[in-house]
XYZ file of N, CA and C in Angstrom:
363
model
N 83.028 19.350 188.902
C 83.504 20.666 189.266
C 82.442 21.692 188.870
N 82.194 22.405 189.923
C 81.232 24.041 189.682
C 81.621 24.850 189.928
N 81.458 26.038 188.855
C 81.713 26.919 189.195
C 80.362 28.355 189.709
N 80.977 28.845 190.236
C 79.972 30.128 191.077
C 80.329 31.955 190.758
N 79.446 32.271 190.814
C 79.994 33.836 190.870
C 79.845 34.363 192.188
N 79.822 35.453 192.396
C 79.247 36.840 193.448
C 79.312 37.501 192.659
N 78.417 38.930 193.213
C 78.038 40.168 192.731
C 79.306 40.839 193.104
N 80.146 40.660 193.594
C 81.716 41.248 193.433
C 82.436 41.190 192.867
N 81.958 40.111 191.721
C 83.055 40.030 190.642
C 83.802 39.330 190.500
N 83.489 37.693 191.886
C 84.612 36.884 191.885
C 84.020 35.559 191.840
N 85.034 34.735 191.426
C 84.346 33.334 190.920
C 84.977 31.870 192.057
N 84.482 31.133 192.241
C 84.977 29.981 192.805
C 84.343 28.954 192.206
N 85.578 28.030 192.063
C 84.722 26.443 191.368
C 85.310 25.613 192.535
N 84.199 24.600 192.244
C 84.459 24.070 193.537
C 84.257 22.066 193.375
N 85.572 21.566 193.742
C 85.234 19.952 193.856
C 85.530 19.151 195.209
N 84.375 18.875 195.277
C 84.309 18.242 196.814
C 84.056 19.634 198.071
N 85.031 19.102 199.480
C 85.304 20.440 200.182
C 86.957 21.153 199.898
N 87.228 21.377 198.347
C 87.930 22.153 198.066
C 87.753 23.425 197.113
N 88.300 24.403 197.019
C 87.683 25.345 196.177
C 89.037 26.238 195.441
N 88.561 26.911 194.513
C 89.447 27.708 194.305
C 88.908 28.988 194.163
N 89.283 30.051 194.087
C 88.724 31.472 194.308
C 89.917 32.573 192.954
N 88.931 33.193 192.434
C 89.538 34.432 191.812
C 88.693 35.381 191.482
N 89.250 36.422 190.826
C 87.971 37.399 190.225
C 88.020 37.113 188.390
N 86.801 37.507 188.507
C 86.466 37.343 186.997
C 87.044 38.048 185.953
N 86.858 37.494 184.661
C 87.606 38.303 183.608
C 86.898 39.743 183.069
N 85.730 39.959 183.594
C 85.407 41.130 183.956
C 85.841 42.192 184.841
N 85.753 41.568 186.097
C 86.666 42.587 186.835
C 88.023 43.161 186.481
N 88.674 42.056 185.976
C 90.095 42.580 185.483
C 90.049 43.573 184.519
N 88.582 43.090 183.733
C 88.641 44.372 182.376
C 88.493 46.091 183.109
N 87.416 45.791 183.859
C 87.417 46.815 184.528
C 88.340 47.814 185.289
N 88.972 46.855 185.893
C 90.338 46.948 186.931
C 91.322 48.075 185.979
N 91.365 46.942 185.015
C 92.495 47.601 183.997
C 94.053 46.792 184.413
N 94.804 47.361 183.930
C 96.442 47.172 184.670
C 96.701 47.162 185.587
N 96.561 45.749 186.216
C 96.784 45.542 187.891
C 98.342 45.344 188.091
N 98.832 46.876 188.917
C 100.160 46.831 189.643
C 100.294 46.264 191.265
N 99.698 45.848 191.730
C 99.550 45.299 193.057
C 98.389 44.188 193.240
N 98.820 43.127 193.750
C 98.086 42.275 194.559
C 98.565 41.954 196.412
N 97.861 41.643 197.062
C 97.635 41.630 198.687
C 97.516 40.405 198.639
N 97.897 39.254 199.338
C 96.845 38.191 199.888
C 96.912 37.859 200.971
N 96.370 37.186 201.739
C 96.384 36.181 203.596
C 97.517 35.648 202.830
N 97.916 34.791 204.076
C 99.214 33.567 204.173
C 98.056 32.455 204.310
N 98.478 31.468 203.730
C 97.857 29.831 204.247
C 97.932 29.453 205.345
N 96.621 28.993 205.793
C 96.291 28.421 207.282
C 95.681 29.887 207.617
N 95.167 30.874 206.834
C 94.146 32.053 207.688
C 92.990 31.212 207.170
N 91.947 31.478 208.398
C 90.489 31.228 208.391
C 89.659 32.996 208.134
N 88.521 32.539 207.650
C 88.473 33.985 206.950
C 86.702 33.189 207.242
N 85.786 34.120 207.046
C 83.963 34.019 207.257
C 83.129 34.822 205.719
N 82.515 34.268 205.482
C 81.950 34.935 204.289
C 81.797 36.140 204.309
N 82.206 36.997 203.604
C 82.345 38.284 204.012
C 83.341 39.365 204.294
N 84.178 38.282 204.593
C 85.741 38.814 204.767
C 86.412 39.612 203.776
N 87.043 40.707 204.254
C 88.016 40.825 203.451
C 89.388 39.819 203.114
N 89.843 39.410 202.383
C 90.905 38.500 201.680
C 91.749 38.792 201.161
N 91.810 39.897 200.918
C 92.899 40.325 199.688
C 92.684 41.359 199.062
N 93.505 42.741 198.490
C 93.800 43.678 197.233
C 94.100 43.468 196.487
N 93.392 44.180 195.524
C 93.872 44.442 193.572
C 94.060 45.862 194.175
N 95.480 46.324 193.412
C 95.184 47.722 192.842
C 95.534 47.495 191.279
N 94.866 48.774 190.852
C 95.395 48.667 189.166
C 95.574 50.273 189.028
N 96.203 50.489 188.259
C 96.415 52.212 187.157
C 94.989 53.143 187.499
N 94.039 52.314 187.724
C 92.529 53.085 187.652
C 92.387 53.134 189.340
N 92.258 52.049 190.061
C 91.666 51.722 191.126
C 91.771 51.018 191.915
N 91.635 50.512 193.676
C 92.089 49.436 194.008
C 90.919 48.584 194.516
N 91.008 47.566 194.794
C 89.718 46.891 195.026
C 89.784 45.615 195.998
N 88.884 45.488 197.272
C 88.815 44.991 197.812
C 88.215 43.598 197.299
N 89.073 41.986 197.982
C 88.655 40.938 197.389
C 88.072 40.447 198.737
N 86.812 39.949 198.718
C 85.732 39.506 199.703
C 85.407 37.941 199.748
N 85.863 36.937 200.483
C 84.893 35.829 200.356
C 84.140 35.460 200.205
N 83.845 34.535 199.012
C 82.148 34.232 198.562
C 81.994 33.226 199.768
N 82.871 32.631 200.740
C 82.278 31.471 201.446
C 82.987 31.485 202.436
N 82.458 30.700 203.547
C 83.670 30.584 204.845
C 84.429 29.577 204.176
N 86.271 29.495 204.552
C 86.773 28.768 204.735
C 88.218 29.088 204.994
N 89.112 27.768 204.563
C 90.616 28.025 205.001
C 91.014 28.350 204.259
N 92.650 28.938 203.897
C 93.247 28.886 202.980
C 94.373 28.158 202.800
N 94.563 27.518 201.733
C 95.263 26.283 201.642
C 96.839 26.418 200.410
N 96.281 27.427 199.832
C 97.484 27.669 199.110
C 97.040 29.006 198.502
N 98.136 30.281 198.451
C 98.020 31.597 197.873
C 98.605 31.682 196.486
N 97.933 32.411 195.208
C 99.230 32.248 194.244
C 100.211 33.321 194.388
N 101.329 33.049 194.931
C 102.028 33.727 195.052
C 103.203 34.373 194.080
N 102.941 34.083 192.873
C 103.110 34.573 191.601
C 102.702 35.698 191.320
N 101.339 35.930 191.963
C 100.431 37.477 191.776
C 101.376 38.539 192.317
N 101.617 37.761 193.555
C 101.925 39.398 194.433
C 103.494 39.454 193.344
N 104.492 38.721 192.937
C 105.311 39.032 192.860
C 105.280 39.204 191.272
N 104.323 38.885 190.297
C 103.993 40.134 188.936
C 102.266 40.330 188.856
N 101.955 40.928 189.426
C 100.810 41.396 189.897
C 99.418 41.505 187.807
N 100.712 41.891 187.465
C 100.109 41.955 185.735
C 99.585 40.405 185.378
N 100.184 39.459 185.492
C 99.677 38.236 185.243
C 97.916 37.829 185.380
N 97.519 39.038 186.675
C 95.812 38.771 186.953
C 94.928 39.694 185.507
N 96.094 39.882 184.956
C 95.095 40.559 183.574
C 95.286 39.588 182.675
N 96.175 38.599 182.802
C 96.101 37.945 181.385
C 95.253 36.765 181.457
N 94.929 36.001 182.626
C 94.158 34.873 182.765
C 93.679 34.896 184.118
N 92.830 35.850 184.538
C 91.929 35.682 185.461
C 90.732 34.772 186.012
N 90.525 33.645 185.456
C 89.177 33.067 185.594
C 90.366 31.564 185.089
N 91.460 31.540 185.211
C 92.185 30.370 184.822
C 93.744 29.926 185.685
N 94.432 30.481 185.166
C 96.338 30.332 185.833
C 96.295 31.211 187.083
N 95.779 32.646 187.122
C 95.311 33.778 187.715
C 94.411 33.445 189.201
N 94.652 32.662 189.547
C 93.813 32.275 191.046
C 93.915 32.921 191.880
N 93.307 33.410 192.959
C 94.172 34.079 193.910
C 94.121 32.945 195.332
N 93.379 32.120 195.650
C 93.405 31.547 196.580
C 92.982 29.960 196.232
N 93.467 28.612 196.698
C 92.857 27.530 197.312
C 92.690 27.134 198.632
N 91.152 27.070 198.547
C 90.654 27.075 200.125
C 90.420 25.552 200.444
N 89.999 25.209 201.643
C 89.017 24.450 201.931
C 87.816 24.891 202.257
N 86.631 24.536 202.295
C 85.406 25.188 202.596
C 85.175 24.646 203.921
N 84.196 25.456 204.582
C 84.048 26.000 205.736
C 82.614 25.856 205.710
N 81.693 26.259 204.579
C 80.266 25.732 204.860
C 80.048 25.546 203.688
N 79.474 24.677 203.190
C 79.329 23.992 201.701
C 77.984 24.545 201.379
N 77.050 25.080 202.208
C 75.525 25.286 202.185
C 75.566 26.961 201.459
N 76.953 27.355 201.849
C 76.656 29.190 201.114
C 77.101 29.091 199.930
N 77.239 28.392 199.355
C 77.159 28.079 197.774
C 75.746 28.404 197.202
N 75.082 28.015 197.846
C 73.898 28.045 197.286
C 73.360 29.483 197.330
N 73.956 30.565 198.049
C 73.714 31.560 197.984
C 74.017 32.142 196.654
N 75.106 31.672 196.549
C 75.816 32.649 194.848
C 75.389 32.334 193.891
N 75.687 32.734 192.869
C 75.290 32.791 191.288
C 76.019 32.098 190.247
N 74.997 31.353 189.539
C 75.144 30.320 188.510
C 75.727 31.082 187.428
N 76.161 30.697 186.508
C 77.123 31.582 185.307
C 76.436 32.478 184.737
N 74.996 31.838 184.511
C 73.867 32.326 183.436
C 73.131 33.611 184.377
N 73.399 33.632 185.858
C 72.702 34.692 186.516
C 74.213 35.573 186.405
N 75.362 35.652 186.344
C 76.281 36.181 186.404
C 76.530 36.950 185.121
N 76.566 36.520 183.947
C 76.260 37.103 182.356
C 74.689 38.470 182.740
N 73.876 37.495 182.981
C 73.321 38.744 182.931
C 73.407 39.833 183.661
N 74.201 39.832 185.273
C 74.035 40.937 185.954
C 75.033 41.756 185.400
N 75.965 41.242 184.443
C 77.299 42.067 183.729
C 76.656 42.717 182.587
N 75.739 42.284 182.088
C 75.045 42.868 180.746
C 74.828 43.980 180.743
């Protein structure tokens, strides 16, 4: 299992052609007190780049972007219905999506943990 960042703040680990997707425990710090989450329904196809999903929080709301093409295979649908839960374990219980992947090659675009620490520094 690997995991990946983006410069958006969101992480996917990934085994085989399955993945899972959330934002980092940074973003949430940032975020603050998230009162709203958005997500697709399962079975949307989405392109790197996509929009995917809302955070809002007390501060701000924030658009969630695909680090990769693919499907979606299961939403946590726990979020939308206590939206606070993405502050307590974001990078763990806190998922927002399981995909299947769509191109295994744009992985290689994103960022290793150790390039991700530092762009937060």
């Amino acid at each position: 299992m690997t995991t990946y960042y983006t410069e958006d703040h969101e992480w996917i680990t990934v085994m085989d052609d399955m993945a899972t997707i959330g934002i980092t425990a940074h973003a949430a710090e940032q975020l603050g007190e998230v009162v709203f989450v958005e997500l697709q329904g399962v079975g949307e196809t989405f392109a790197k780049g996509d929009e995917i999903g809302v955070v809002e929080s007390v501060k701000a709301a924030s658009d969630i972007y695909a680090p990769v093409t693919g499907e979606i295979t299961e939403a946590n649908e726990s979020l939308v219905d206590n939206p606070a839960l993405l502050n307590e374990d974001p990078e763990g219980t806190s998922w927002l999506y399981k995909i299947k992947l769509g191109e295994s090659s744009e992985l290689e675009e994103l960022l290793d943990e150790d390039a991700y620490k530092a762009l937060i520094e």
